[in-house]
Amino acid sequence: MSDAAIQLQDVSKRFRLAHHPVATLKGAVASFWKRRFEDLWALKSLSLEVPRGQTLAVVGRNGSGKSTLLGLIGRIYLPTAGHIEIHGRVAALLELGAGFHPDLTGEQNVLLNGVILGMRERDVRKSLDDIIHFAELEKFRDAPLRSYSAGMTMRLGFAVAVFTDPQILLIDEVLAVGDQAFQAKCLREIQRFQESGRTIVFVSHDLDTVRRVSGRAIWLHEGALRADGDPEAVVKEYLSATA
Amino acid sequence: MLEDLRELWRYRDLVRSLVMRDLTVRYKNSVLGFFWSLANPLVQVATITIIYKYVLQIGIPNYSAYVLCAFLPWMFFQMSLSDAGESVARQYDLLRKVYFPREALAIASVFANLIHLLLAFGVFFVYLLWLGVSIQAGWLLLPVVILANLAFVMGLAFFVSALSVFYEDMTYLVGVSTSLFFYMCPVLYVTEQIRNKMIPQHWQPIIWEVYHWNPMAIFIEGYRQLLLPPFHAKNLNDLPIEPRYIVISVVLSVAVLIAGYAFFNAKKWQFAERP
Ligand SMILES: Nc1ncnc2c1ncn2[C@@H]1O[C@H](COP(=O)(O)OP(=O)(O)OP(=O)(O)O)[C@@H](O)[C@H]1O
Ligand SMILES: [Mg+2]
């Protein structure tokens, strides 16, 4: 067995782009004989191996396939072609507070969010105090979520995600949550993740963060790999090409 | 399919938590909330009873019990399908962000309604005892009917919830079909009345046969015959359900369940990328 946490072999992903609404049964019947979709290849025959413990940054222009790549690793999509192998439990910080409900209290939401992310309920219960402490929301523990501010909600979501203790962490543009103090806390937490040998794949348009945090960077362009290697070099190449 | 079931089992806590969420949201975190949620069926049954008893003047003792006994499972059917239709479609953002077995959402919405049905039946038992209906051994068969009923509803719920993701007018379609389906189940009437003189002789056996291929009709009739004394109004002979109809309804329900689950599984990885 190799020491790769993530392996992609010739992975392609096709989406179908609808040009007129077919989201109704009526519409589907009415447009049955028309050509309904345009094929859109979000990833084209991508091969990638991420060793255990690496922090990989993904850069690229809007629509270049970054979120699609994370979605494939996080098993939200199945690849249209190719083969994906994942070793270890994946947690996606694609959305903080997945499945939060405004009528439930902070504590009830933590429990639900934890099991949505794949934890056993008793394990979430065990970490309940720590999660709420980490989010610094003790005072709001039994208040319904609708009385939270947007930043507080995200803090709670981040806290749950951290405590699910995954081996592979996927982060898509969510590092900029909360106020300064909490952002610093998030970055510290991500560092702790790196130090304990966990694998991280993150997407960011903030090239400073890419240079500071990652050990390797790839540049996706129109669904294909354009550059791969040292973050400094990849970022430089990316910048000179887009400038 | 086995692989899907195993994965679902790993996420069993998720199903339980989603059921708890549905019930806490529905009952607004209080016991009183449960009784509030019973208000709707009770008001409807009271209205039906008043109309039948005093306006149409059908003199049947404990008529309200016969209606309520059928109405509660009917509510289970109708609410499960409408909740299941929304269950996945409403969580669309979540599907695009997090991996989990998608069927958990549909299953949880049906289970929440099942628990509601059981609680409502609990209240119904108290009502029966108050009316003076005595406890019968047949009540022990109730779990069997409930299980078969659950299989039927769950199977349909899988179809409805998967299709609702792709077609926004499914909700409307399901709403219209269930309200028509209502009249094909013995809620406002009893099955014996299907054999009435208005229907031409030679049609009667066919209509009788077709009517009984509807599992929901059999289940509702089953609840009635198990829970209540025979219905001796209007000189109708009490007709026990023919065993073959029971077999047919159970077989159909299991088939619908398996087909529904297979359909859902075939579609579930396209949910997040619907065009
Ligand atoms: N569910 C979907 N259905 C159809 N097309 C999609 C879907 N998701 C993504 N796409 C298409 O796939 C391509 C890649 O999208 P993706 O979200 O991966 O881009 P991205 O690199 O994350 O962009 P951004 O920087 O804006 O987040 C885009 O052209 C987009 O339109
Ligand atoms: Mg993106």
mmCIF file of N, CA, C and O in Angstrom, chain A residues 13-18 22-28 36-37 74-78 80 89 92 94-95 97-101 103-105 108 111-112 115-122, chain B residues 7 9-18 20-21 24-25 28-29 90-91 93-100 102 163-170 173 268-270 272-275:
data_model
loop_
_atom_site.group_PDB
_atom_site.id
_atom_site.type_symbol
_atom_site.label_atom_id
_atom_site.label_comp_id
_atom_site.label_asym_id
_atom_site.label_seq_id
_atom_site.Cartn_x
_atom_site.Cartn_y
_atom_site.Cartn_z
ATOM 1 N N LYS A 13 -14.978 14.811 -14.985
ATOM 2 C CA LYS A 13 -16.321 15.062 -14.473
ATOM 3 C C LYS A 13 -17.110 15.895 -15.472
ATOM 4 O O LYS A 13 -16.678 16.967 -15.867
ATOM 5 N N ARG A 14 -18.242 15.353 -15.870
ATOM 6 C CA ARG A 14 -19.106 16.064 -16.798
ATOM 7 C C ARG A 14 -20.352 16.546 -16.070
ATOM 8 O O ARG A 14 -20.969 15.793 -15.331
ATOM 9 N N PHE A 15 -20.678 17.801 -16.253
ATOM 10 C CA PHE A 15 -21.972 18.300 -15.795
ATOM 11 C C PHE A 15 -22.838 18.554 -17.009
ATOM 12 O O PHE A 15 -22.337 18.763 -18.101
ATOM 13 N N ARG A 16 -24.140 18.526 -16.782
ATOM 14 C CA ARG A 16 -25.032 18.871 -17.875
ATOM 15 C C ARG A 16 -25.597 20.242 -17.583
ATOM 16 O O ARG A 16 -26.128 20.482 -16.512
ATOM 17 N N LEU A 17 -25.452 21.084 -18.563
ATOM 18 C CA LEU A 17 -25.891 22.451 -18.404
ATOM 19 C C LEU A 17 -27.216 22.600 -19.135
ATOM 20 O O LEU A 17 -27.301 22.346 -20.341
ATOM 21 N N ALA A 18 -28.249 22.987 -18.405
ATOM 22 C CA ALA A 18 -29.556 23.133 -19.037
ATOM 23 C C ALA A 18 -29.697 24.549 -19.584
ATOM 24 O O ALA A 18 -29.309 25.503 -18.920
ATOM 25 N N VAL A 22 -35.977 22.869 -17.062
ATOM 26 C CA VAL A 22 -36.578 21.541 -17.151
ATOM 27 C C VAL A 22 -36.829 21.016 -15.752
ATOM 28 O O VAL A 22 -36.958 19.833 -15.544
ATOM 29 N N ALA A 23 -36.866 21.959 -14.794
ATOM 30 C CA ALA A 23 -37.009 21.533 -13.408
ATOM 31 C C ALA A 23 -38.440 21.149 -13.063
ATOM 32 O O ALA A 23 -38.761 20.928 -11.913
ATOM 33 N N THR A 24 -39.321 21.078 -14.042
ATOM 34 C CA THR A 24 -40.673 20.612 -13.783
ATOM 35 C C THR A 24 -40.979 19.433 -14.690
ATOM 36 O O THR A 24 -40.394 19.286 -15.759
ATOM 37 N N LEU A 25 -41.883 18.620 -14.228
ATOM 38 C CA LEU A 25 -42.296 17.462 -15.003
ATOM 39 C C LEU A 25 -42.909 17.930 -16.325
ATOM 40 O O LEU A 25 -42.649 17.379 -17.390
ATOM 41 N N LYS A 26 -43.708 19.014 -16.223
ATOM 42 C CA LYS A 26 -44.334 19.590 -17.401
ATOM 43 C C LYS A 26 -43.264 20.008 -18.408
ATOM 44 O O LYS A 26 -43.346 19.694 -19.597
ATOM 45 N N GLY A 27 -42.233 20.711 -17.893
ATOM 46 C CA GLY A 27 -41.161 21.178 -18.759
ATOM 47 C C GLY A 27 -40.413 20.025 -19.401
ATOM 48 O O GLY A 27 -40.044 20.072 -20.567
ATOM 49 N N ALA A 28 -40.204 18.966 -18.606
ATOM 50 C CA ALA A 28 -39.465 17.811 -19.114
ATOM 51 C C ALA A 28 -40.222 17.140 -20.244
ATOM 52 O O ALA A 28 -39.643 16.736 -21.250
ATOM 53 N N ARG A 36 -31.686 19.002 -24.823
ATOM 54 C CA ARG A 36 -31.937 19.701 -23.577
ATOM 55 C C ARG A 36 -30.678 20.197 -22.876
ATOM 56 O O ARG A 36 -30.682 21.164 -22.166
ATOM 57 N N PHE A 37 -29.579 19.464 -23.075
ATOM 58 C CA PHE A 37 -28.416 19.797 -22.272
ATOM 59 C C PHE A 37 -27.193 20.060 -23.134
ATOM 60 O O PHE A 37 -27.062 19.559 -24.238
ATOM 61 N N GLY A 74 -14.634 14.640 -1.709
ATOM 62 C CA GLY A 74 -15.567 14.535 -0.591
ATOM 63 C C GLY A 74 -16.772 13.664 -0.887
ATOM 64 O O GLY A 74 -17.720 13.641 -0.112
ATOM 65 N N ARG A 75 -16.782 12.966 -2.018
ATOM 66 C CA ARG A 75 -17.845 12.024 -2.386
ATOM 67 C C ARG A 75 -19.209 12.676 -2.561
ATOM 68 O O ARG A 75 -20.247 12.053 -2.355
ATOM 69 N N ILE A 76 -19.214 13.966 -2.911
ATOM 70 C CA ILE A 76 -20.493 14.599 -3.217
ATOM 71 C C ILE A 76 -20.894 14.272 -4.635
ATOM 72 O O ILE A 76 -22.073 14.085 -4.938
ATOM 73 N N TYR A 77 -19.910 14.177 -5.503
ATOM 74 C CA TYR A 77 -20.154 13.741 -6.876
ATOM 75 C C TYR A 77 -19.438 12.425 -7.123
ATOM 76 O O TYR A 77 -18.418 12.144 -6.506
ATOM 77 N N LEU A 78 -19.976 11.672 -8.064
ATOM 78 C CA LEU A 78 -19.240 10.517 -8.585
ATOM 79 C C LEU A 78 -18.521 10.963 -9.843
ATOM 80 O O LEU A 78 -19.049 11.758 -10.611
ATOM 81 N N THR A 80 -17.299 11.002 -13.647
ATOM 82 C CA THR A 80 -17.890 10.484 -14.885
ATOM 83 C C THR A 80 -16.988 9.399 -15.472
ATOM 84 O O THR A 80 -17.457 8.400 -15.993
ATOM 85 N N ARG A 89 -10.773 9.174 6.884
ATOM 86 C CA ARG A 89 -12.063 9.846 6.952
ATOM 87 C C ARG A 89 -11.948 11.285 6.464
ATOM 88 O O ARG A 89 -11.045 12.020 6.876
ATOM 89 N N ALA A 92 -15.386 17.820 5.117
ATOM 90 C CA ALA A 92 -15.349 18.941 4.199
ATOM 91 C C ALA A 92 -15.808 20.199 4.905
ATOM 92 O O ALA A 92 -16.881 20.229 5.490
ATOM 93 N N LEU A 94 -16.750 22.574 3.372
ATOM 94 C CA LEU A 94 -17.333 23.244 2.221
ATOM 95 C C LEU A 94 -18.441 24.145 2.714
ATOM 96 O O LEU A 94 -18.698 25.186 2.191
ATOM 97 N N GLU A 95 -19.093 23.684 3.731
ATOM 98 C CA GLU A 95 -20.089 24.541 4.332
ATOM 99 C C GLU A 95 -20.017 24.355 5.841
ATOM 100 O O GLU A 95 -20.011 23.236 6.334
ATOM 101 N N GLY A 97 -21.661 24.452 9.427
ATOM 102 C CA GLY A 97 -23.006 24.379 9.969
ATOM 103 C C GLY A 97 -23.987 23.743 9.019
ATOM 104 O O GLY A 97 -25.102 24.201 8.866
ATOM 105 N N ALA A 98 -23.551 22.660 8.362
ATOM 106 C CA ALA A 98 -24.438 21.967 7.438
ATOM 107 C C ALA A 98 -25.656 21.452 8.186
ATOM 108 O O ALA A 98 -25.535 20.774 9.194
ATOM 109 N N GLY A 99 -26.834 21.767 7.682
ATOM 110 C CA GLY A 99 -28.059 21.242 8.277
ATOM 111 C C GLY A 99 -28.506 21.950 9.545
ATOM 112 O O GLY A 99 -29.392 21.473 10.234
ATOM 113 N N PHE A 100 -27.905 23.089 9.860
ATOM 114 C CA PHE A 100 -28.379 23.844 11.018
ATOM 115 C C PHE A 100 -29.834 24.241 10.818
ATOM 116 O O PHE A 100 -30.252 24.571 9.725
ATOM 117 N N HIS A 101 -30.574 24.212 11.913
ATOM 118 C CA HIS A 101 -31.982 24.591 11.827
ATOM 119 C C HIS A 101 -32.260 25.765 12.768
ATOM 120 O O HIS A 101 -31.910 25.694 13.937
ATOM 121 N N ASP A 103 -34.791 26.845 14.362
ATOM 122 C CA ASP A 103 -35.649 26.654 15.533
ATOM 123 C C ASP A 103 -35.002 25.804 16.625
ATOM 124 O O ASP A 103 -35.509 25.734 17.735
ATOM 125 N N LEU A 104 -33.901 25.144 16.298
ATOM 126 C CA LEU A 104 -33.245 24.317 17.310
ATOM 127 C C LEU A 104 -32.222 25.150 18.076
ATOM 128 O O LEU A 104 -31.695 26.138 17.579
ATOM 129 N N THR A 105 -31.927 24.712 19.301
ATOM 130 C CA THR A 105 -30.944 25.444 20.095
ATOM 131 C C THR A 105 -29.538 25.148 19.589
ATOM 132 O O THR A 105 -29.322 24.232 18.793
ATOM 133 N N GLN A 108 -28.629 21.528 20.341
ATOM 134 C CA GLN A 108 -29.304 20.568 19.453
ATOM 135 C C GLN A 108 -28.701 20.604 18.054
ATOM 136 O O GLN A 108 -28.531 19.574 17.405
ATOM 137 N N LEU A 111 -25.370 18.706 17.932
ATOM 138 C CA LEU A 111 -25.582 17.257 17.892
ATOM 139 C C LEU A 111 -25.962 16.800 16.488
ATOM 140 O O LEU A 111 -25.423 15.828 15.968
ATOM 141 N N LEU A 112 -26.864 17.540 15.861
ATOM 142 C CA LEU A 112 -27.320 17.165 14.519
ATOM 143 C C LEU A 112 -26.193 17.313 13.505
ATOM 144 O O LEU A 112 -25.933 16.415 12.696
ATOM 145 N N VAL A 115 -23.584 14.484 13.640
ATOM 146 C CA VAL A 115 -23.954 13.204 13.015
ATOM 147 C C VAL A 115 -24.058 13.335 11.494
ATOM 148 O O VAL A 115 -23.785 12.389 10.774
ATOM 149 N N ILE A 116 -24.438 14.524 11.017
ATOM 150 C CA ILE A 116 -24.440 14.728 9.559
ATOM 151 C C ILE A 116 -23.024 14.562 9.026
ATOM 152 O O ILE A 116 -22.808 13.997 7.964
ATOM 153 N N LEU A 117 -22.041 15.031 9.792
ATOM 154 C CA LEU A 117 -20.649 14.898 9.361
ATOM 155 C C LEU A 117 -20.110 13.497 9.605
ATOM 156 O O LEU A 117 -18.920 13.249 9.426
ATOM 157 N N GLY A 118 -20.960 12.584 10.060
ATOM 158 C CA GLY A 118 -20.568 11.183 10.117
ATOM 159 C C GLY A 118 -20.103 10.684 11.474
ATOM 160 O O GLY A 118 -19.580 9.586 11.594
ATOM 161 N N MET A 119 -20.293 11.473 12.536
ATOM 162 C CA MET A 119 -19.896 11.004 13.867
ATOM 163 C C MET A 119 -21.029 10.193 14.496
ATOM 164 O O MET A 119 -22.195 10.329 14.136
ATOM 165 N N ARG A 120 -20.664 9.345 15.478
ATOM 166 C CA ARG A 120 -21.693 8.695 16.277
ATOM 167 C C ARG A 120 -22.213 9.709 17.283
ATOM 168 O O ARG A 120 -21.465 10.564 17.766
ATOM 169 N N GLU A 121 -23.496 9.567 17.628
ATOM 170 C CA GLU A 121 -24.092 10.580 18.486
ATOM 171 C C GLU A 121 -23.418 10.663 19.855
ATOM 172 O O GLU A 121 -23.209 11.743 20.397
ATOM 173 N N ARG A 122 -23.052 9.486 20.389
ATOM 174 C CA ARG A 122 -22.467 9.537 21.735
ATOM 175 C C ARG A 122 -21.112 10.242 21.730
ATOM 176 O O ARG A 122 -20.723 10.872 22.709
ATOM 177 N N GLU B 7 -23.944 1.093 4.458
ATOM 178 C CA GLU B 7 -23.577 2.492 4.678
ATOM 179 C C GLU B 7 -24.654 3.218 5.476
ATOM 180 O O GLU B 7 -24.360 3.999 6.383
ATOM 181 N N TRP B 9 -26.630 1.862 7.627
ATOM 182 C CA TRP B 9 -26.531 1.379 9.006
ATOM 183 C C TRP B 9 -25.438 2.151 9.749
ATOM 184 O O TRP B 9 -25.582 2.485 10.918
ATOM 185 N N ARG B 10 -24.329 2.446 9.070
ATOM 186 C CA ARG B 10 -23.266 3.215 9.710
ATOM 187 C C ARG B 10 -23.770 4.599 10.098
ATOM 188 O O ARG B 10 -23.281 5.210 11.038
ATOM 189 N N TYR B 11 -24.737 5.104 9.369
ATOM 190 C CA TYR B 11 -25.263 6.444 9.623
ATOM 191 C C TYR B 11 -26.582 6.398 10.381
ATOM 192 O O TYR B 11 -27.390 7.302 10.274
ATOM 193 N N ARG B 12 -26.838 5.320 11.126
ATOM 194 C CA ARG B 12 -28.144 5.190 11.779
ATOM 195 C C ARG B 12 -28.390 6.316 12.776
ATOM 196 O O ARG B 12 -29.525 6.753 12.961
ATOM 197 N N ASP B 13 -27.317 6.814 13.402
ATOM 198 C CA ASP B 13 -27.496 7.942 14.320
ATOM 199 C C ASP B 13 -28.039 9.174 13.600
ATOM 200 O O ASP B 13 -28.772 9.964 14.187
ATOM 201 N N LEU B 14 -27.665 9.297 12.335
ATOM 202 C CA LEU B 14 -28.139 10.440 11.561
ATOM 203 C C LEU B 14 -29.651 10.361 11.386
ATOM 204 O O LEU B 14 -30.359 11.345 11.577
ATOM 205 N N VAL B 15 -30.141 9.155 11.044
ATOM 206 C CA VAL B 15 -31.584 8.990 10.869
ATOM 207 C C VAL B 15 -32.295 9.354 12.168
ATOM 208 O O VAL B 15 -33.262 10.109 12.178
ATOM 209 N N ARG B 16 -31.747 8.823 13.289
ATOM 210 C CA ARG B 16 -32.407 9.097 14.565
ATOM 211 C C ARG B 16 -32.409 10.595 14.874
ATOM 212 O O ARG B 16 -33.423 11.150 15.300
ATOM 213 N N SER B 17 -31.281 11.244 14.635
ATOM 214 C CA SER B 17 -31.211 12.676 14.931
ATOM 215 C C SER B 17 -32.144 13.486 14.042
ATOM 216 O O SER B 17 -32.743 14.465 14.496
ATOM 217 N N LEU B 18 -32.259 13.072 12.783
ATOM 218 C CA LEU B 18 -33.160 13.795 11.882
ATOM 219 C C LEU B 18 -34.614 13.622 12.312
ATOM 220 O O LEU B 18 -35.405 14.562 12.239
ATOM 221 N N MET B 20 -35.578 13.121 15.415
ATOM 222 C CA MET B 20 -35.711 13.976 16.596
ATOM 223 C C MET B 20 -35.875 15.433 16.187
ATOM 224 O O MET B 20 -36.679 16.167 16.763
ATOM 225 N N ARG B 21 -35.103 15.852 15.166
ATOM 226 C CA ARG B 21 -35.215 17.237 14.716
ATOM 227 C C ARG B 21 -36.620 17.522 14.197
ATOM 228 O O ARG B 21 -37.253 18.492 14.594
ATOM 229 N N THR B 24 -39.028 17.651 17.197
ATOM 230 C CA THR B 24 -38.896 18.838 18.065
ATOM 231 C C THR B 24 -39.371 20.078 17.339
ATOM 232 O O THR B 24 -40.026 20.936 17.940
ATOM 233 N N VAL B 25 -39.060 20.163 16.050
ATOM 234 C CA VAL B 25 -39.512 21.339 15.311
ATOM 235 C C VAL B 25 -41.037 21.327 15.211
ATOM 236 O O VAL B 25 -41.700 22.341 15.393
ATOM 237 N N LYS B 28 -42.522 21.887 18.646
ATOM 238 C CA LYS B 28 -41.992 23.108 19.268
ATOM 239 C C LYS B 28 -41.454 22.844 20.670
ATOM 240 O O LYS B 28 -41.713 23.588 21.609
ATOM 241 N N ASN B 29 -40.707 21.768 20.816
ATOM 242 C CA ASN B 29 -40.026 21.503 22.078
ATOM 243 C C ASN B 29 -40.933 21.296 23.272
ATOM 244 O O ASN B 29 -40.514 21.511 24.408
ATOM 245 N N ARG B 90 -35.651 20.152 -0.111
ATOM 246 C CA ARG B 90 -35.410 21.340 0.710
ATOM 247 C C ARG B 90 -33.999 21.409 1.257
ATOM 248 O O ARG B 90 -33.518 22.453 1.656
ATOM 249 N N GLN B 91 -33.343 20.256 1.329
ATOM 250 C CA GLN B 91 -31.974 20.237 1.848
ATOM 251 C C GLN B 91 -30.968 20.293 0.708
ATOM 252 O O GLN B 91 -29.858 19.807 0.818
ATOM 253 N N ASP B 93 -29.092 22.520 -0.647
ATOM 254 C CA ASP B 93 -27.781 23.132 -0.381
ATOM 255 C C ASP B 93 -26.880 22.180 0.381
ATOM 256 O O ASP B 93 -25.687 22.094 0.119
ATOM 257 N N LEU B 94 -27.490 21.482 1.326
ATOM 258 C CA LEU B 94 -26.721 20.541 2.142
ATOM 259 C C LEU B 94 -26.134 19.427 1.273
ATOM 260 O O LEU B 94 -24.973 19.041 1.430
ATOM 261 N N LEU B 95 -26.924 18.943 0.320
ATOM 262 C CA LEU B 95 -26.463 17.863 -0.551
ATOM 263 C C LEU B 95 -25.233 18.263 -1.341
ATOM 264 O O LEU B 95 -24.396 17.433 -1.671
ATOM 265 N N ARG B 96 -25.146 19.526 -1.664
ATOM 266 C CA ARG B 96 -24.016 19.973 -2.484
ATOM 267 C C ARG B 96 -22.777 20.229 -1.642
ATOM 268 O O ARG B 96 -21.732 20.565 -2.179
ATOM 269 N N LYS B 97 -22.904 20.087 -0.328
ATOM 270 C CA LYS B 97 -21.776 20.418 0.525
ATOM 271 C C LYS B 97 -21.239 19.246 1.324
ATOM 272 O O LYS B 97 -20.069 19.214 1.674
ATOM 273 N N VAL B 98 -22.091 18.323 1.684
ATOM 274 C CA VAL B 98 -21.671 17.263 2.601
ATOM 275 C C VAL B 98 -22.067 15.893 2.062
ATOM 276 O O VAL B 98 -23.151 15.733 1.507
ATOM 277 N N TYR B 99 -21.182 14.919 2.248
ATOM 278 C CA TYR B 99 -21.516 13.543 1.926
ATOM 279 C C TYR B 99 -22.273 12.897 3.083
ATOM 280 O O TYR B 99 -21.879 13.033 4.232
ATOM 281 N N PHE B 100 -23.329 12.222 2.801
ATOM 282 C CA PHE B 100 -23.982 11.313 3.754
ATOM 283 C C PHE B 100 -24.989 10.531 2.934
ATOM 284 O O PHE B 100 -25.348 10.968 1.833
ATOM 285 N N ARG B 102 -28.007 9.814 1.255
ATOM 286 C CA ARG B 102 -29.127 10.736 1.010
ATOM 287 C C ARG B 102 -30.453 10.183 1.489
ATOM 288 O O ARG B 102 -31.376 10.937 1.830
ATOM 289 N N LEU B 163 -37.890 12.003 -7.028
ATOM 290 C CA LEU B 163 -38.425 12.743 -8.171
ATOM 291 C C LEU B 163 -38.589 14.230 -7.864
ATOM 292 O O LEU B 163 -38.418 15.076 -8.748
ATOM 293 N N SER B 164 -38.893 14.543 -6.586
ATOM 294 C CA SER B 164 -39.086 15.949 -6.235
ATOM 295 C C SER B 164 -37.803 16.762 -6.379
ATOM 296 O O SER B 164 -37.857 17.978 -6.533
ATOM 297 N N VAL B 165 -36.652 16.104 -6.300
ATOM 298 C CA VAL B 165 -35.401 16.834 -6.466
ATOM 299 C C VAL B 165 -35.295 17.356 -7.895
ATOM 300 O O VAL B 165 -34.840 18.463 -8.142
ATOM 301 N N PHE B 166 -35.751 16.550 -8.843
ATOM 302 C CA PHE B 166 -35.587 16.914 -10.248
ATOM 303 C C PHE B 166 -36.763 17.722 -10.794
ATOM 304 O O PHE B 166 -36.604 18.524 -11.688
ATOM 305 N N TYR B 167 -37.945 17.454 -10.255
ATOM 306 C CA TYR B 167 -39.137 18.116 -10.789
ATOM 307 C C TYR B 167 -39.865 18.871 -9.695
ATOM 308 O O TYR B 167 -40.399 18.284 -8.763
ATOM 309 N N GLU B 168 -39.883 20.180 -9.852
ATOM 310 C CA GLU B 168 -40.473 21.004 -8.800
ATOM 311 C C GLU B 168 -41.985 20.831 -8.708
ATOM 312 O O GLU B 168 -42.573 21.112 -7.667
ATOM 313 N N ASP B 169 -42.629 20.401 -9.781
ATOM 314 C CA ASP B 169 -44.084 20.269 -9.704
ATOM 315 C C ASP B 169 -44.535 18.915 -9.147
ATOM 316 O O ASP B 169 -45.722 18.634 -9.115
ATOM 317 N N MET B 170 -43.585 18.095 -8.687
ATOM 318 C CA MET B 170 -43.949 16.827 -8.056
ATOM 319 C C MET B 170 -44.852 17.050 -6.847
ATOM 320 O O MET B 170 -45.842 16.341 -6.656
ATOM 321 N N LEU B 173 -48.258 17.560 -7.941
ATOM 322 C CA LEU B 173 -48.796 16.321 -8.499
ATOM 323 C C LEU B 173 -49.166 15.336 -7.386
ATOM 324 O O LEU B 173 -50.231 14.709 -7.406
ATOM 325 N N LYS B 268 -29.542 8.838 -6.552
ATOM 326 C CA LYS B 268 -29.131 9.734 -5.467
ATOM 327 C C LYS B 268 -27.822 10.475 -5.727
ATOM 328 O O LYS B 268 -27.619 11.556 -5.196
ATOM 329 N N TRP B 269 -26.943 9.938 -6.553
ATOM 330 C CA TRP B 269 -25.693 10.662 -6.795
ATOM 331 C C TRP B 269 -25.840 11.691 -7.894
ATOM 332 O O TRP B 269 -24.895 12.403 -8.217
ATOM 333 N N GLN B 270 -27.017 11.759 -8.483
ATOM 334 C CA GLN B 270 -27.266 12.848 -9.433
ATOM 335 C C GLN B 270 -27.962 14.027 -8.761
ATOM 336 O O GLN B 270 -28.087 15.091 -9.360
ATOM 337 N N ALA B 272 -27.014 16.070 -6.456
ATOM 338 C CA ALA B 272 -26.182 17.253 -6.245
ATOM 339 C C ALA B 272 -25.826 17.946 -7.551
ATOM 340 O O ALA B 272 -25.293 19.044 -7.533
ATOM 341 N N GLU B 273 -26.066 17.302 -8.668
ATOM 342 C CA GLU B 273 -25.691 17.923 -9.938
ATOM 343 C C GLU B 273 -26.858 17.981 -10.906
ATOM 344 O O GLU B 273 -26.682 17.859 -12.107
ATOM 345 N N ARG B 274 -28.059 18.135 -10.353
ATOM 346 C CA ARG B 274 -29.212 18.183 -11.271
ATOM 347 C C ARG B 274 -29.052 19.395 -12.186
ATOM 348 O O ARG B 274 -28.571 20.433 -11.787
ATOM 349 N N PRO B 275 -29.454 19.262 -13.429
ATOM 350 C CA PRO B 275 -29.275 20.357 -14.358
ATOM 351 C C PRO B 275 -30.164 21.558 -13.996
ATOM 352 O O PRO B 275 -31.197 21.357 -13.406
#
